[in-house]
Coordinates of C-alpha atoms and ligand atoms in Angstrom, one line a residue:
M1 CA 15.3 73.2 26.4
E2 CA 16.7 72.3 23.0
N3 CA 16.5 69.4 20.7
K4 CA 19.6 67.2 20.9
R5 CA 21.2 65.2 18.1
R6 CA 23.4 62.1 18.5
K7 CA 25.4 60.3 15.9
F8 CA 24.4 56.7 16.2
H9 CA 27.6 54.8 15.7
T10 CA 29.9 57.0 17.7
D11 CA 27.6 57.6 20.7
I12 CA 25.4 54.5 21.0
E13 CA 27.3 51.4 19.9
S14 CA 28.6 49.2 22.8
V15 CA 29.9 46.1 21.0
Q16 CA 33.4 45.8 19.5
K17 CA 33.5 46.6 15.8
G18 CA 33.7 43.6 13.6
Y19 CA 31.9 41.2 16.0
A20 CA 28.7 39.6 14.7
N21 CA 26.6 41.8 17.0
G22 CA 28.6 44.9 16.3
V23 CA 29.0 47.0 13.2
A24 CA 31.4 46.0 10.4
A25 CA 34.9 47.4 11.0
D26 CA 35.0 49.7 8.0
I27 CA 31.4 50.9 8.0
P28 CA 30.0 52.9 6.2
L29 CA 30.6 50.8 3.1
T30 CA 30.1 52.2 -0.4
E31 CA 27.7 50.4 -2.7
E32 CA 30.7 49.1 -4.6
Q33 CA 32.3 47.7 -1.4
K34 CA 29.0 46.1 -0.4
Q35 CA 28.7 44.4 -3.8
E36 CA 32.3 43.2 -3.6
M37 CA 31.5 41.7 -0.1
I38 CA 28.4 40.0 -1.5
N39 CA 30.3 38.5 -4.4
E40 CA 33.1 37.2 -2.1
A41 CA 30.6 35.8 0.5
A42 CA 28.6 34.1 -2.3
Y43 CA 31.8 32.5 -3.6
H44 CA 32.6 31.0 -0.2
Y45 CA 29.0 30.0 0.4
G46 CA 29.2 28.0 -2.8
K47 CA 32.3 26.3 -1.3
F48 CA 30.3 25.6 1.9
L49 CA 27.6 23.9 -0.1
T50 CA 30.1 21.9 -2.1
A51 CA 31.7 20.7 1.2
L52 CA 28.2 19.5 2.2
K53 CA 28.2 17.4 -1.1
C54 CA 25.5 19.6 -2.7
D55 CA 25.8 19.8 -6.5
W56 CA 24.4 23.3 -6.3
E57 CA 26.0 24.5 -9.6
N58 CA 23.8 22.0 -11.6
D59 CA 20.7 22.1 -9.4
P60 CA 18.3 24.7 -10.9
N61 CA 16.9 25.5 -7.4
S62 CA 20.3 25.9 -5.8
M63 CA 22.5 27.5 -8.5
E64 CA 21.7 31.0 -7.4
T65 CA 21.5 30.2 -3.7
P66 CA 25.0 31.3 -2.7
M67 CA 24.2 34.8 -4.1
R68 CA 20.8 34.8 -2.5
V69 CA 22.2 33.9 0.9
A70 CA 25.0 36.5 0.6
K71 CA 22.4 39.2 -0.4
A72 CA 20.1 38.2 2.4
Y73 CA 22.9 38.6 5.0
V74 CA 24.0 42.0 3.8
N75 CA 20.7 43.6 2.9
D76 CA 18.4 42.0 5.5
L77 CA 19.6 39.7 8.2
W78 CA 22.8 41.6 9.0
E79 CA 21.7 44.9 7.6
G80 CA 22.3 46.7 10.9
R81 CA 26.1 45.9 10.7
Y82 CA 26.5 47.7 7.4
T83 CA 24.0 50.6 7.8
A84 CA 25.0 54.0 9.1
M85 CA 21.9 55.2 10.9
S86 CA 21.2 58.9 10.6
E87 CA 21.4 61.1 13.6
I88 CA 18.8 60.6 16.3
T89 CA 17.1 63.7 17.6
S90 CA 15.5 64.0 21.0
F91 CA 13.0 66.7 21.9
P92 CA 12.0 68.4 25.2
S93 CA 9.3 66.5 27.1
D94 CA 7.3 69.7 27.6
G95 CA 6.2 68.9 31.1
Y96 CA 5.0 65.3 30.4
D97 CA 6.0 63.3 33.4
G98 CA 4.4 59.9 32.8
I99 CA 5.7 56.7 31.3
I100 CA 6.1 56.5 27.6
I101 CA 5.7 53.0 26.2
E102 CA 5.9 51.5 22.8
R103 CA 4.9 47.9 22.8
N104 CA 4.9 45.0 20.3
I105 CA 7.7 46.4 18.2
P106 CA 8.5 43.4 15.9
I107 CA 12.0 42.1 15.9
T108 CA 13.8 39.7 13.5
S109 CA 17.3 38.8 14.5
M110 CA 19.8 36.0 14.1
C111 CA 21.5 34.1 16.9
S112 CA 25.2 34.6 16.9
H113 CA 25.9 31.1 18.0
H114 CA 23.9 29.1 15.4
H115 CA 23.0 31.6 12.7
Q116 CA 19.3 30.7 13.1
T117 CA 16.6 33.4 13.2
I118 CA 15.2 34.9 16.3
Q119 CA 11.7 36.4 16.0
G120 CA 9.5 38.2 18.5
V121 CA 8.5 41.5 20.0
V122 CA 10.1 44.3 22.0
H123 CA 8.4 46.5 24.5
I124 CA 10.2 49.7 25.5
G125 CA 9.2 52.1 28.3
Y126 CA 10.9 55.2 29.6
I127 CA 10.2 58.1 31.9
A128 CA 11.7 61.3 30.4
G129 CA 10.7 63.5 33.4
I130 CA 9.3 67.0 33.3
D131 CA 12.6 68.5 32.0
G132 CA 13.7 65.5 30.1
Q133 CA 14.1 64.5 26.5
V134 CA 11.8 62.3 24.4
I135 CA 12.5 60.4 21.2
G136 CA 10.3 60.4 18.1
L137 CA 8.2 57.2 18.4
S138 CA 9.4 55.6 15.2
K139 CA 13.0 56.0 16.2
L140 CA 12.4 53.3 18.8
N141 CA 11.4 51.0 16.0
R142 CA 14.6 52.1 14.1
I143 CA 16.7 51.3 17.1
V144 CA 15.2 47.8 17.4
E145 CA 15.8 47.3 13.7
L146 CA 19.4 48.5 13.8
F147 CA 20.4 46.2 16.7
G148 CA 18.1 43.3 15.7
R149 CA 19.5 43.1 12.1
R150 CA 22.7 41.5 13.2
G151 CA 24.0 38.6 15.0
A152 CA 22.7 38.6 18.5
I153 CA 22.4 36.9 21.8
Q154 CA 19.1 38.1 23.3
E155 CA 20.5 39.2 26.6
Q156 CA 23.1 41.5 25.0
L157 CA 20.5 42.7 22.4
T158 CA 18.2 43.7 25.2
A159 CA 21.0 45.6 26.9
A160 CA 22.0 47.3 23.7
I161 CA 18.5 48.6 23.0
H162 CA 18.3 49.8 26.7
N163 CA 21.6 51.5 26.4
A164 CA 20.6 53.3 23.2
V165 CA 17.3 54.6 24.7
N166 CA 19.0 55.5 27.9
K167 CA 21.7 57.6 26.2
I168 CA 19.3 59.3 23.8
T169 CA 17.0 60.3 26.6
E170 CA 19.8 61.6 28.8
G171 CA 18.6 62.7 32.2
N172 CA 15.7 60.2 32.1
L173 CA 14.2 58.8 35.3
G174 CA 14.2 55.2 34.1
V175 CA 14.3 53.0 31.0
I176 CA 12.9 49.4 30.6
V177 CA 13.2 47.1 27.7
T178 CA 11.6 43.6 27.4
V179 CA 12.2 41.2 24.6
V180 CA 10.0 38.2 24.1
A181 CA 11.3 36.0 21.3
S182 CA 11.4 32.5 19.8
H183 CA 14.7 31.1 18.7
S184 CA 14.9 28.8 15.7
C185 CA 18.1 27.3 17.1
V186 CA 15.8 25.9 19.9
S187 CA 12.8 25.0 17.7
C188 CA 14.6 23.6 14.6
R189 CA 17.8 22.1 15.8
G190 CA 19.3 20.7 19.1
V191 CA 16.4 20.0 21.4
K192 CA 13.8 20.9 18.7
H193 CA 11.1 22.3 21.0
Q194 CA 8.4 24.4 19.2
G195 CA 6.7 27.2 21.1
A196 CA 9.3 28.1 23.7
A197 CA 9.9 31.8 24.1
M198 CA 12.7 33.6 25.9
V199 CA 11.9 36.7 27.9
T200 CA 14.6 39.2 28.9
T201 CA 14.2 42.5 30.7
K202 CA 16.7 45.2 31.3
A203 CA 15.6 48.0 33.6
S204 CA 17.1 51.1 35.2
G205 CA 16.1 54.0 37.4
A206 CA 12.5 54.0 38.5
F207 CA 11.9 50.7 36.9
R208 CA 14.3 49.0 39.3
D209 CA 13.2 51.0 42.4
D210 CA 10.5 49.1 44.4
S211 CA 9.3 52.3 46.1
N212 CA 7.2 53.2 43.1
N213 CA 4.8 51.5 40.7
A214 CA 6.7 52.2 37.4
R215 CA 7.6 48.6 36.7
K216 CA 4.1 47.4 37.6
E217 CA 2.6 50.1 35.4
F218 CA 4.8 49.1 32.5
F219 CA 3.9 45.4 32.6
D220 CA 0.2 46.2 33.3
S221 CA 0.3 48.4 30.2
L222 CA 1.4 45.5 28.1
K223 CA -1.8 43.7 29.0
I224 CA -4.2 46.5 28.1
N225 CA -6.5 45.6 25.3
N226 CA -5.5 47.4 22.2
G227 CA -8.4 47.0 19.7
G228 CA -7.9 43.3 19.6
H229 CA -4.1 43.3 19.3
Q230 CA -2.7 40.4 21.3
I231 CA 0.3 41.1 23.4
Ligands
LIG301 ZN1 21.4 29.8 18.9

C-alpha cells in the first residue's frame, strides 16, 4: 500500500466555479490580484453604504469600514474561495478496521442567501477498512475550513465535506458527516429566533446500512465524555 496524493481543487470540488459556495473562477489569485479585488470590493461597499444613507466617509467609525469588510470577505469569511489548498495525502490504514471519528470541529461559514454567519461544529466519521486509506487528522479540520470559509447552504456544505472525505479515503467502507450549526439569518433577521440549531447528516456505506451498528456507534461516540468537553 502506498500513500496517495490528491490535488484539492481538481479532484474534490463539486460546486461550479464562481458560485458563492464554489471557488473563484480564476483561482489561484496572486497577492496583487487579491489586493485589486479588495480595493474594488471596498469601493462598491462604500456605494452600498451611501445608498443606505450612511455618511460613512465623514463618520470616524465607518470611514474605514468598506475596506474592513472587503478584507474580511477575502481573508476570512470567503477565504476558501480564494485559497488553493495544498495536496491532501492519505496513508495506508495498516490493518485498523474500526471507525475513525473527529468530533467538535469548529465551523464558521456564511449563508449564501443572506450573507449572515453560520457557526457550529462538524463531526466526521469514516471506516477506512483493513486495506484502506486514512487521512491525517488535521486535514479533516482543513477540509472543514476550506468548505466553510465560503458562502454556504448547510445541506450542500455537509455533502461537500462528505464528498471530500469519501474521495480522499477511496475504497472506504463508509463516511458520515454531521453539521450542527446556528444561523444568524434565523437569529438576527426574519423570524429572529435565538438558540435554534440546524442538524444535517450525510452518510454512505456502512453508515447507511441498518445491518450493522456503525451509525449508532458514531452517534454514541459523540456523547462520550471527553474530559468535560460538551458535545
Ligand atoms: Zn440565510
